[in-house]
Amino acid sequence: MGIDDFRLARFLPYRLAVLSERISRRLSTIYGAEAGLSVAEWRVMVHLARCHEVSVREIHECVNLDKSRVSRAVTRLETVGLVQKTGSLTDQRLLSISLTEDGWSLLDRILPPAVAYEKRLLAALSDADCAALDEIMEKLHRVMDDDPEARPRSTLDLPGAAE
Amino acid sequence: MGIDDFRLARFLPYRLAVLSERISRRLSTIYGAEAGLSVAEWRVMVHLARCHEVSVREIHECVNLDKSRVSRAVTRLETVGLVQKTGSLTDQRLLSISLTEDGWSLLDRILPPAVAYEKRLLAALSDADCAALDEIMEKLHRVMDDDPEARPRSTLDLPGAAE
DNA sequence: GTGTTATCGTTGCAGGTGCAACAAAAGTCA
DNA sequence: TGACTTTTGTTGCACCTGCAACGATAACAC
């Protein structure tokens, strides 16, 4: 293939990036409109909804965010009053981060429309499509799992992760 | 569904973002190692390989980059000598951007391994998988095409685009 | 022609981001 | 105990990014 026969629009990494970014951007108009949440802040909040008391490191490992990104997101969420930081009693290094009342109430408002939008996306797919997509994404991940130069996958993104 | 039953790891937008970012990041070690190209610069370069003389706006429309991002990428590529800017003769507003000799020769080196990595990804998928993925991505895009709040799709990312 | 509008590329700005360096705390091992 | 290593969260820095505003040019309406 000649150099100038390469077509970006057919290049899988590009196509995934474009689709993903388009969806993320649309979604952020939902959870961003209400409270100006960034992607990082959104991920931290929904993770806290599930794992009520966690440290920065745990969030970092679970939601695919750099630890400094988590740290700054938590700091900002705290100043806005959506999250509270408490020092752990047993280990002075750890923080115990959790949602405040305001945090829960905000999630009450923004999570349903976000889930509804995902439903809207999924409604365009058949059951077979969904199964195929799961399988395909897992196959692509496994290529990178076997690639020492690729960044490892987060714990919770592995297919069998229960929690 | 209760608020705290929500699982980020199963949320389609999140999963797409994680996969896409993982792949992009790995890929950027290929074209970034040789010349320190950013994603934007990479997209500009490969677009120029195909459409030899184009304006900032054309690039912006074709490769899903904000025009200011294109402008800055082109500026940097020019200072590094990979790209040349010429004012159009017919329309003084337009720029005519093209690869230099160095630009072509860099692409000669980085495009093959990038394509090889895509092949490596695709090798994990069956023909049926590939067809399914095409169809699924197109279906998801169409949901957003029908959504006035979503950002419109780039011309060249439409399925039938010839060039 | 003239005044208005649209297009093109750049830039200022505020904010996000990754990476490495860092201090504090905990763990380890002799 | 005391020296060393590891872990945890924060921060400094350089860079990237999106958005809006801008000046310059072209197109348009009349």
mmCIF file of C-alpha atoms (C1' of nucleotides) in Angstrom:
data_model
loop_
_atom_site.group_PDB
_atom_site.id
_atom_site.type_symbol
_atom_site.label_atom_id
_atom_site.label_comp_id
_atom_site.label_asym_id
_atom_site.label_seq_id
_atom_site.Cartn_x
_atom_site.Cartn_y
_atom_site.Cartn_z
ATOM 1 C CA MET A 1 0.000 0.000 0.000
ATOM 2 C CA GLY A 2 1.337 3.394 -0.928
ATOM 3 C CA ILE A 3 1.754 6.000 1.758
ATOM 4 C CA ASP A 4 -0.950 8.154 0.255
ATOM 5 C CA ASP A 5 -3.465 5.345 0.020
ATOM 6 C CA PHE A 6 -3.835 5.436 3.774
ATOM 7 C CA ARG A 7 -7.283 6.570 4.794
ATOM 8 C CA LEU A 8 -7.661 7.973 8.254
ATOM 9 C CA ALA A 9 -11.429 7.593 8.099
ATOM 10 C CA ARG A 10 -10.977 3.816 7.915
ATOM 11 C CA PHE A 11 -8.305 3.604 10.578
ATOM 12 C CA LEU A 12 -9.717 1.744 13.550
ATOM 13 C CA PRO A 13 -8.012 3.745 16.320
ATOM 14 C CA TYR A 14 -9.199 6.963 14.737
ATOM 15 C CA ARG A 15 -12.738 5.723 14.277
ATOM 16 C CA LEU A 16 -12.960 4.592 17.868
ATOM 17 C CA ALA A 17 -11.604 7.907 19.088
ATOM 18 C CA VAL A 18 -14.076 9.895 17.021
ATOM 19 C CA LEU A 19 -17.068 7.855 18.109
ATOM 20 C CA SER A 20 -16.036 7.799 21.720
ATOM 21 C CA GLU A 21 -15.359 11.496 21.840
ATOM 22 C CA ARG A 22 -18.623 12.301 20.141
ATOM 23 C CA ILE A 23 -20.550 10.295 22.702
ATOM 24 C CA SER A 24 -18.570 11.610 25.664
ATOM 25 C CA ARG A 25 -19.087 15.141 24.562
ATOM 26 C CA ARG A 26 -22.796 14.678 24.154
ATOM 27 C CA LEU A 27 -23.029 12.994 27.504
ATOM 28 C CA SER A 28 -21.124 15.751 29.225
ATOM 29 C CA THR A 29 -23.829 18.176 28.168
ATOM 30 C CA ILE A 30 -26.081 16.145 30.448
ATOM 31 C CA TYR A 31 -24.009 15.936 33.601
ATOM 32 C CA GLY A 32 -22.120 19.110 32.840
ATOM 33 C CA ALA A 33 -25.143 21.333 32.399
ATOM 34 C CA GLU A 34 -26.411 20.727 35.896
ATOM 35 C CA ALA A 35 -23.186 21.228 37.819
ATOM 36 C CA GLY A 36 -20.357 21.846 35.386
ATOM 37 C CA LEU A 37 -18.818 18.466 36.070
ATOM 38 C CA SER A 38 -15.813 17.436 34.059
ATOM 39 C CA VAL A 39 -15.340 13.877 32.904
ATOM 40 C CA ALA A 40 -12.983 13.208 35.791
ATOM 41 C CA GLU A 41 -15.396 14.632 38.324
ATOM 42 C CA TRP A 42 -18.255 12.645 36.848
ATOM 43 C CA ARG A 43 -16.306 9.420 37.120
ATOM 44 C CA VAL A 44 -15.309 10.139 40.687
ATOM 45 C CA MET A 45 -18.882 10.888 41.677
ATOM 46 C CA VAL A 46 -20.404 7.758 40.175
ATOM 47 C CA HIS A 47 -17.660 5.655 41.630
ATOM 48 C CA LEU A 48 -18.368 7.075 45.051
ATOM 49 C CA ALA A 49 -22.037 6.264 44.594
ATOM 50 C CA ARG A 50 -21.082 2.632 44.451
ATOM 51 C CA CYS A 51 -18.098 2.423 46.795
ATOM 52 C CA HIS A 52 -19.127 4.829 49.496
ATOM 53 C CA GLU A 53 -15.809 5.366 51.232
ATOM 54 C CA VAL A 54 -12.663 5.133 49.181
ATOM 55 C CA SER A 55 -9.182 6.547 48.875
ATOM 56 C CA VAL A 56 -7.680 8.429 45.961
ATOM 57 C CA ARG A 57 -5.702 5.391 44.956
ATOM 58 C CA GLU A 58 -8.768 3.180 44.813
ATOM 59 C CA ILE A 59 -10.578 5.631 42.601
ATOM 60 C CA HIS A 60 -7.510 5.970 40.455
ATOM 61 C CA GLU A 61 -7.340 2.230 39.949
ATOM 62 C CA CYS A 62 -11.017 1.792 39.247
ATOM 63 C CA VAL A 63 -12.000 4.559 36.878
ATOM 64 C CA ASN A 64 -9.018 4.920 34.567
ATOM 65 C CA LEU A 65 -7.817 8.259 35.792
ATOM 66 C CA ASP A 66 -4.326 9.356 36.659
ATOM 67 C CA LYS A 67 -3.989 9.755 40.399
ATOM 68 C CA SER A 68 -3.210 13.431 40.076
ATOM 69 C CA ARG A 69 -6.355 13.817 38.031
ATOM 70 C CA VAL A 70 -8.328 12.104 40.777
ATOM 71 C CA SER A 71 -6.670 14.248 43.397
ATOM 72 C CA ARG A 72 -7.579 17.466 41.639
ATOM 73 C CA ALA A 73 -11.094 16.286 40.855
ATOM 74 C CA VAL A 74 -11.684 15.395 44.491
ATOM 75 C CA THR A 75 -10.254 18.700 45.640
ATOM 76 C CA ARG A 76 -12.576 20.633 43.388
ATOM 77 C CA LEU A 77 -15.593 18.496 44.291
ATOM 78 C CA GLU A 78 -14.826 19.176 47.924
ATOM 79 C CA THR A 79 -14.669 22.923 47.506
ATOM 80 C CA VAL A 80 -18.023 22.766 45.747
ATOM 81 C CA GLY A 81 -19.416 20.710 48.590
ATOM 82 C CA LEU A 82 -20.274 17.563 46.682
ATOM 83 C CA VAL A 83 -17.687 15.400 48.401
ATOM 84 C CA GLN A 84 -15.985 15.233 51.767
ATOM 85 C CA LYS A 85 -12.448 14.171 52.599
ATOM 86 C CA THR A 86 -11.661 12.566 55.919
ATOM 87 C CA GLY A 87 -8.316 11.278 57.054
ATOM 88 C CA SER A 88 -8.324 7.581 57.742
ATOM 89 C CA LEU A 89 -7.855 6.699 61.396
ATOM 90 C CA THR A 90 -5.782 3.595 60.850
ATOM 91 C CA ASP A 91 -3.514 4.863 58.105
ATOM 92 C CA GLN A 92 -2.664 8.531 58.163
ATOM 93 C CA ARG A 93 -1.689 8.503 54.524
ATOM 94 C CA LEU A 94 -5.087 7.497 53.266
ATOM 95 C CA LEU A 95 -8.052 9.698 52.636
ATOM 96 C CA SER A 96 -11.569 8.550 53.090
ATOM 97 C CA ILE A 97 -13.620 10.222 50.400
ATOM 98 C CA SER A 98 -17.383 10.112 50.262
ATOM 99 C CA LEU A 99 -20.356 11.958 48.831
ATOM 100 C CA THR A 100 -22.051 14.652 50.839
ATOM 101 C CA GLU A 101 -25.806 15.085 50.972
ATOM 102 C CA ASP A 102 -25.504 17.563 48.135
ATOM 103 C CA GLY A 103 -23.424 15.044 46.242
ATOM 104 C CA TRP A 104 -26.077 12.369 46.554
ATOM 105 C CA SER A 105 -28.795 14.744 45.595
ATOM 106 C CA LEU A 106 -26.899 15.914 42.531
ATOM 107 C CA LEU A 107 -26.356 12.325 41.468
ATOM 108 C CA ASP A 108 -30.044 11.741 41.922
ATOM 109 C CA ARG A 109 -30.646 14.316 39.272
ATOM 110 C CA ILE A 110 -27.912 13.624 36.727
ATOM 111 C CA LEU A 111 -27.545 9.869 36.816
ATOM 112 C CA PRO A 112 -31.020 9.029 35.471
ATOM 113 C CA PRO A 113 -30.690 11.143 32.321
ATOM 114 C CA ALA A 114 -27.192 9.802 31.749
ATOM 115 C CA VAL A 115 -28.441 6.250 32.008
ATOM 116 C CA ALA A 116 -31.358 7.189 29.787
ATOM 117 C CA TYR A 117 -28.966 8.405 27.151
ATOM 118 C CA GLU A 118 -27.059 5.167 27.262
ATOM 119 C CA LYS A 119 -30.376 3.368 26.815
ATOM 120 C CA ARG A 120 -31.056 5.511 23.808
ATOM 121 C CA LEU A 121 -27.755 4.427 22.320
ATOM 122 C CA LEU A 122 -28.308 0.799 23.170
ATOM 123 C CA ALA A 123 -31.812 0.913 21.721
ATOM 124 C CA ALA A 124 -30.217 1.253 18.306
ATOM 125 C CA LEU A 125 -28.472 -2.064 18.775
ATOM 126 C CA SER A 126 -29.942 -5.540 18.676
ATOM 127 C CA ASP A 127 -29.194 -8.052 21.392
ATOM 128 C CA ALA A 128 -26.799 -9.701 18.992
ATOM 129 C CA ASP A 129 -25.098 -6.375 18.386
ATOM 130 C CA CYS A 130 -24.610 -5.838 22.096
ATOM 131 C CA ALA A 131 -23.153 -9.277 22.551
ATOM 132 C CA ALA A 132 -20.902 -8.779 19.537
ATOM 133 C CA LEU A 133 -19.732 -5.418 20.818
ATOM 134 C CA ASP A 134 -18.883 -6.871 24.205
ATOM 135 C CA GLU A 135 -16.899 -9.595 22.557
ATOM 136 C CA ILE A 136 -15.122 -7.317 20.137
ATOM 137 C CA MET A 137 -14.094 -4.836 22.783
ATOM 138 C CA GLU A 138 -12.832 -7.636 24.949
ATOM 139 C CA LYS A 139 -10.817 -9.064 22.063
ATOM 140 C CA LEU A 140 -9.209 -5.710 21.383
ATOM 141 C CA HIS A 141 -8.401 -5.276 25.041
ATOM 142 C CA ARG A 142 -6.773 -8.681 25.083
ATOM 143 C CA VAL A 143 -4.463 -7.724 22.250
ATOM 144 C CA MET A 144 -3.213 -4.931 24.443
ATOM 145 C CA ASP A 145 -3.145 -7.095 27.548
ATOM 146 C CA ASP A 146 -0.599 -9.201 25.689
ATOM 147 C CA ASP A 147 1.354 -6.148 24.605
ATOM 148 C CA PRO A 148 3.936 -5.152 27.194
ATOM 149 C CA GLU A 149 4.178 -1.684 25.671
ATOM 150 C CA ALA A 150 0.506 -0.995 26.222
ATOM 151 C CA ARG A 151 -0.794 0.415 29.462
ATOM 152 C CA PRO A 152 -2.333 -2.283 31.651
ATOM 153 C CA ARG A 153 -6.053 -2.486 32.084
ATOM 154 C CA SER A 154 -7.741 -1.251 35.222
ATOM 155 C CA THR A 155 -8.889 -3.892 37.641
ATOM 156 C CA LEU A 156 -12.552 -3.098 37.372
ATOM 157 C CA ASP A 157 -12.524 -3.092 33.604
ATOM 158 C CA LEU A 158 -11.713 -6.762 33.436
ATOM 159 C CA PRO A 159 -14.738 -8.709 32.265
ATOM 160 C CA GLY A 160 -15.305 -10.798 35.351
ATOM 161 C CA ALA A 161 -14.901 -8.063 37.944
ATOM 162 C CA ALA A 162 -17.708 -8.512 40.434
ATOM 163 C CA GLU A 163 -17.589 -5.278 42.313
ATOM 164 C CA MET B 1 -32.412 0.909 39.521
ATOM 165 C CA GLY B 2 -30.984 2.464 42.633
ATOM 166 C CA ILE B 3 -28.411 5.192 42.288
ATOM 167 C CA ASP B 4 -25.711 3.049 43.771
ATOM 168 C CA ASP B 5 -26.403 0.093 41.495
ATOM 169 C CA PHE B 6 -24.910 2.027 38.635
ATOM 170 C CA ARG B 7 -21.722 0.440 37.403
ATOM 171 C CA LEU B 8 -19.328 2.629 35.528
ATOM 172 C CA ALA B 9 -17.486 -0.401 34.196
ATOM 173 C CA ARG B 10 -20.610 -1.396 32.291
ATOM 174 C CA PHE B 11 -21.466 2.048 31.028
ATOM 175 C CA LEU B 12 -21.052 2.105 27.278
ATOM 176 C CA PRO B 13 -19.661 5.641 26.921
ATOM 177 C CA TYR B 14 -17.098 4.904 29.592
ATOM 178 C CA ARG B 15 -16.110 1.604 28.069
ATOM 179 C CA LEU B 16 -15.660 3.144 24.652
ATOM 180 C CA ALA B 17 -13.585 5.948 26.103
ATOM 181 C CA VAL B 18 -11.332 3.579 28.003
ATOM 182 C CA LEU B 19 -10.753 1.305 25.028
ATOM 183 C CA SER B 20 -10.214 4.143 22.635
ATOM 184 C CA GLU B 21 -7.824 5.941 24.914
ATOM 185 C CA ARG B 22 -5.868 2.805 25.598
ATOM 186 C CA ILE B 23 -5.409 2.186 21.904
ATOM 187 C CA SER B 24 -4.619 5.811 21.087
ATOM 188 C CA ARG B 25 -2.050 5.951 23.810
ATOM 189 C CA ARG B 26 -0.344 2.815 22.630
ATOM 190 C CA LEU B 27 -0.387 4.030 19.061
ATOM 191 C CA SER B 28 1.112 7.361 20.012
ATOM 192 C CA THR B 29 4.154 5.561 21.336
ATOM 193 C CA ILE B 30 4.708 4.532 17.721
ATOM 194 C CA TYR B 31 4.361 7.826 15.921
ATOM 195 C CA GLY B 32 5.364 9.839 18.957
ATOM 196 C CA ALA B 33 8.635 8.083 19.598
ATOM 197 C CA GLU B 34 10.067 8.952 16.221
ATOM 198 C CA ALA B 35 9.179 12.624 16.106
ATOM 199 C CA GLY B 36 7.189 13.530 19.194
ATOM 200 C CA LEU B 37 4.003 13.962 17.213
ATOM 201 C CA SER B 38 0.825 14.696 19.109
ATOM 202 C CA VAL B 39 -2.465 13.173 18.049
ATOM 203 C CA ALA B 40 -3.419 16.373 16.272
ATOM 204 C CA GLU B 41 -0.122 16.529 14.414
ATOM 205 C CA TRP B 42 -0.410 12.879 13.447
ATOM 206 C CA ARG B 43 -3.865 13.411 12.002
ATOM 207 C CA VAL B 44 -2.754 16.456 10.069
ATOM 208 C CA MET B 45 0.216 14.617 8.617
ATOM 209 C CA VAL B 46 -1.698 11.580 7.421
ATOM 210 C CA HIS B 47 -4.408 13.762 6.001
ATOM 211 C CA LEU B 48 -1.824 15.693 4.036
ATOM 212 C CA ALA B 49 -0.417 12.442 2.733
ATOM 213 C CA ARG B 50 -3.719 11.847 1.007
ATOM 214 C CA CYS B 51 -4.886 15.362 0.113
ATOM 215 C CA HIS B 52 -1.634 16.957 -0.840
ATOM 216 C CA GLU B 53 -2.604 20.626 -0.742
ATOM 217 C CA VAL B 54 -5.297 21.678 1.664
ATOM 218 C CA SER B 55 -6.381 24.566 3.853
ATOM 219 C CA VAL B 56 -6.788 24.612 7.598
ATOM 220 C CA ARG B 57 -10.541 24.474 7.240
ATOM 221 C CA GLU B 58 -10.412 21.388 5.053
ATOM 222 C CA ILE B 59 -8.241 19.582 7.546
ATOM 223 C CA HIS B 60 -10.485 20.741 10.354
ATOM 224 C CA GLU B 61 -13.533 19.318 8.602
ATOM 225 C CA CYS B 62 -11.920 16.030 7.693
ATOM 226 C CA VAL B 63 -10.061 14.868 10.745
ATOM 227 C CA ASN B 64 -12.301 15.876 13.635
ATOM 228 C CA LEU B 65 -10.115 18.587 15.058
ATOM 229 C CA ASP B 66 -11.069 22.056 16.171
ATOM 230 C CA LYS B 67 -9.744 24.609 13.707
ATOM 231 C CA SER B 68 -7.577 26.217 16.356
ATOM 232 C CA ARG B 69 -6.118 22.823 17.086
ATOM 233 C CA VAL B 70 -5.339 22.360 13.420
ATOM 234 C CA SER B 71 -3.865 25.827 13.224
ATOM 235 C CA ARG B 72 -1.522 25.184 16.115
ATOM 236 C CA ALA B 73 -0.591 21.735 14.888
ATOM 237 C CA VAL B 74 0.265 23.106 11.468
ATOM 238 C CA THR B 75 2.266 25.932 12.975
ATOM 239 C CA ARG B 76 4.326 23.547 15.026
ATOM 240 C CA LEU B 77 4.794 21.114 12.142
ATOM 241 C CA GLU B 78 6.022 24.015 10.052
ATOM 242 C CA THR B 79 8.599 25.129 12.602
ATOM 243 C CA VAL B 80 9.884 21.577 12.737
ATOM 244 C CA GLY B 81 10.097 21.501 8.963
ATOM 245 C CA LEU B 82 7.615 18.719 8.304
ATOM 246 C CA VAL B 83 5.047 20.905 6.599
ATOM 247 C CA GLN B 84 4.994 24.077 4.525
ATOM 248 C CA LYS B 85 2.414 26.830 4.442
ATOM 249 C CA THR B 86 1.831 28.826 1.280
ATOM 250 C CA GLY B 87 -0.738 31.525 0.779
ATOM 251 C CA SER B 88 -3.265 30.697 -1.868
ATOM 252 C CA LEU B 89 -3.011 32.856 -4.984
ATOM 253 C CA THR B 90 -6.709 33.009 -5.711
ATOM 254 C CA ASP B 91 -8.003 33.548 -2.175
ATOM 255 C CA GLN B 92 -5.800 35.479 0.182
ATOM 256 C CA ARG B 93 -7.571 34.046 3.206
ATOM 257 C CA LEU B 94 -6.691 30.467 2.463
ATOM 258 C CA LEU B 95 -3.517 28.656 3.237
ATOM 259 C CA SER B 96 -2.146 25.908 1.095
ATOM 260 C CA ILE B 97 -0.556 23.372 3.401
ATOM 261 C CA SER B 98 1.534 20.465 2.230
ATOM 262 C CA LEU B 99 4.180 18.043 3.404
ATOM 263 C CA THR B 100 7.837 18.827 2.909
ATOM 264 C CA GLU B 101 10.400 16.259 1.847
ATOM 265 C CA ASP B 102 11.158 15.661 5.488
ATOM 266 C CA GLY B 103 7.451 15.271 6.132
ATOM 267 C CA TRP B 104 7.107 12.592 3.494
ATOM 268 C CA SER B 105 10.150 10.799 4.693
ATOM 269 C CA LEU B 106 8.919 10.827 8.289
ATOM 270 C CA LEU B 107 5.591 9.420 7.181
ATOM 271 C CA ASP B 108 7.466 6.740 5.296
ATOM 272 C CA ARG B 109 8.876 5.610 8.598
ATOM 273 C CA ILE B 110 5.930 5.955 10.960
ATOM 274 C CA LEU B 111 2.958 5.025 8.844
ATOM 275 C CA PRO B 112 3.931 1.383 8.229
ATOM 276 C CA PRO B 113 4.290 0.518 11.928
ATOM 277 C CA ALA B 114 1.053 2.337 12.700
ATOM 278 C CA VAL B 115 -0.768 0.373 10.045
ATOM 279 C CA ALA B 116 0.902 -2.772 11.298
ATOM 280 C CA TYR B 117 -0.449 -2.124 14.747
ATOM 281 C CA GLU B 118 -3.936 -1.713 13.401
ATOM 282 C CA LYS B 119 -3.473 -5.036 11.606
ATOM 283 C CA ARG B 120 -2.470 -6.568 14.883
ATOM 284 C CA LEU B 121 -5.686 -5.338 16.431
ATOM 285 C CA LEU B 122 -7.790 -6.469 13.507
ATOM 286 C CA ALA B 123 -6.122 -9.864 13.528
ATOM 287 C CA ALA B 124 -7.909 -10.552 16.794
ATOM 288 C CA LEU B 125 -11.249 -10.066 15.073
ATOM 289 C CA SER B 126 -13.008 -12.371 12.660
ATOM 290 C CA ASP B 127 -14.442 -11.066 9.417
ATOM 291 C CA ALA B 128 -17.850 -11.210 11.031
ATOM 292 C CA ASP B 129 -16.548 -9.214 13.963
ATOM 293 C CA CYS B 130 -15.249 -6.522 11.657
ATOM 294 C CA ALA B 131 -18.508 -6.316 9.786
ATOM 295 C CA ALA B 132 -20.421 -6.208 13.059
ATOM 296 C CA LEU B 133 -18.189 -3.493 14.426
ATOM 297 C CA ASP B 134 -18.679 -1.373 11.336
ATOM 298 C CA GLU B 135 -22.399 -1.768 11.623
ATOM 299 C CA ILE B 136 -22.526 -1.087 15.345
ATOM 300 C CA MET B 137 -20.412 2.033 15.138
ATOM 301 C CA GLU B 138 -22.534 3.283 12.306
ATOM 302 C CA LYS B 139 -25.709 2.653 14.288
ATOM 303 C CA LEU B 140 -24.369 4.551 17.258
ATOM 304 C CA HIS B 141 -23.332 7.421 15.042
ATOM 305 C CA ARG B 142 -26.806 7.533 13.570
ATOM 306 C CA VAL B 143 -28.365 7.923 16.989
ATOM 307 C CA MET B 144 -26.309 11.055 17.387
ATOM 308 C CA ASP B 145 -26.942 12.197 13.823
ATOM 309 C CA ASP B 146 -30.611 12.311 14.808
ATOM 310 C CA ASP B 147 -29.821 14.141 18.019
ATOM 311 C CA PRO B 148 -29.751 17.897 17.503
ATOM 312 C CA GLU B 149 -27.795 18.338 20.725
ATOM 313 C CA ALA B 150 -24.965 16.145 19.529
ATOM 314 C CA ARG B 151 -22.110 17.526 17.520
ATOM 315 C CA PRO B 152 -22.502 16.747 13.805
ATOM 316 C CA ARG B 153 -20.343 14.170 12.170
ATOM 317 C CA SER B 154 -17.420 15.141 9.981
ATOM 318 C CA THR B 155 -17.935 14.823 6.272
ATOM 319 C CA LEU B 156 -15.285 12.200 5.745
ATOM 320 C CA ASP B 157 -16.503 10.040 8.567
ATOM 321 C CA LEU B 158 -19.765 9.331 6.842
ATOM 322 C CA PRO B 159 -19.841 5.759 5.600
ATOM 323 C CA GLY B 160 -20.085 6.472 1.875
ATOM 324 C CA ALA B 161 -17.417 9.134 1.672
ATOM 325 C CA ALA B 162 -15.312 8.358 -1.371
ATOM 326 C CA GLU B 163 -12.326 10.572 -0.837
ATOM 327 C "C1'" DG C 1 -19.648 51.503 -6.056
ATOM 328 C "C1'" DT C 2 -20.872 50.961 -0.679
ATOM 329 C "C1'" DG C 3 -22.362 48.673 3.358
ATOM 330 C "C1'" DT C 4 -23.248 44.269 5.218
ATOM 331 C "C1'" DT C 5 -22.355 39.580 5.956
ATOM 332 C "C1'" DA C 6 -19.658 35.362 5.760
ATOM 333 C "C1'" DT C 7 -15.341 32.921 5.731
ATOM 334 C "C1'" DC C 8 -10.509 31.919 7.062
ATOM 335 C "C1'" DG C 9 -6.865 31.421 10.142
ATOM 336 C "C1'" DT C 10 -4.802 33.114 14.508
ATOM 337 C "C1'" DT C 11 -4.592 34.186 19.269
ATOM 338 C "C1'" DG C 12 -5.852 35.106 24.417
ATOM 339 C "C1'" DC C 13 -7.482 32.938 28.039
ATOM 340 C "C1'" DA C 14 -8.956 29.860 31.364
ATOM 341 C "C1'" DG C 15 -8.827 25.401 32.451
ATOM 342 C "C1'" DG C 16 -7.559 20.405 31.880
ATOM 343 C "C1'" DT C 17 -3.780 16.883 31.518
ATOM 344 C "C1'" DG C 18 0.358 13.693 32.193
ATOM 345 C "C1'" DC C 19 4.541 13.171 34.220
ATOM 346 C "C1'" DA C 20 7.950 13.510 37.535
ATOM 347 C "C1'" DA C 21 9.303 15.155 41.938
ATOM 348 C "C1'" DC C 22 8.006 15.589 46.476
ATOM 349 C "C1'" DA C 23 6.757 15.239 51.760
ATOM 350 C "C1'" DA C 24 4.534 12.494 55.018
ATOM 351 C "C1'" DA C 25 3.377 8.171 56.736
ATOM 352 C "C1'" DA C 26 3.828 3.191 56.960
ATOM 353 C "C1'" DG C 27 6.277 -0.986 56.268
ATOM 354 C "C1'" DT C 28 10.616 -3.850 56.283
ATOM 355 C "C1'" DC C 29 14.626 -5.936 57.895
ATOM 356 C "C1'" DA C 30 18.667 -6.313 60.448
ATOM 357 C "C1'" DT D 1 15.994 0.833 67.485
ATOM 358 C "C1'" DG D 2 17.519 2.917 62.942
ATOM 359 C "C1'" DA D 3 18.278 2.991 57.989
ATOM 360 C "C1'" DC D 4 16.050 1.953 53.874
ATOM 361 C "C1'" DT D 5 12.075 1.172 50.900
ATOM 362 C "C1'" DT D 6 7.278 1.554 49.642
ATOM 363 C "C1'" DT D 7 2.954 3.751 49.515
ATOM 364 C "C1'" DT D 8 -0.229 7.783 49.375
ATOM 365 C "C1'" DG D 9 -1.725 12.071 47.943
ATOM 366 C "C1'" DT D 10 -0.294 16.714 46.310
ATOM 367 C "C1'" DT D 11 1.989 19.980 43.479
ATOM 368 C "C1'" DG D 12 5.052 22.307 39.804
ATOM 369 C "C1'" DC D 13 5.612 22.395 35.261
ATOM 370 C "C1'" DA D 14 5.056 22.284 30.542
ATOM 371 C "C1'" DC D 15 1.853 21.316 27.330
ATOM 372 C "C1'" DC D 16 -2.700 20.654 25.158
ATOM 373 C "C1'" DT D 17 -7.475 21.993 24.552
ATOM 374 C "C1'" DG D 18 -11.982 24.434 23.511
ATOM 375 C "C1'" DC D 19 -14.184 28.523 23.064
ATOM 376 C "C1'" DA D 20 -14.797 33.104 21.864
ATOM 377 C "C1'" DA D 21 -12.980 37.219 19.944
ATOM 378 C "C1'" DC D 22 -10.357 39.180 16.455
ATOM 379 C "C1'" DG D 23 -8.303 41.174 11.912
ATOM 380 C "C1'" DA D 24 -8.087 40.305 7.213
ATOM 381 C "C1'" DT D 25 -10.130 38.962 3.111
ATOM 382 C "C1'" DA D 26 -13.914 37.713 0.109
ATOM 383 C "C1'" DA D 27 -18.766 37.431 -1.210
ATOM 384 C "C1'" DC D 28 -23.089 39.428 -1.456
ATOM 385 C "C1'" DA D 29 -27.039 42.706 -1.799
ATOM 386 C "C1'" DC D 30 -28.548 46.867 -3.335
#
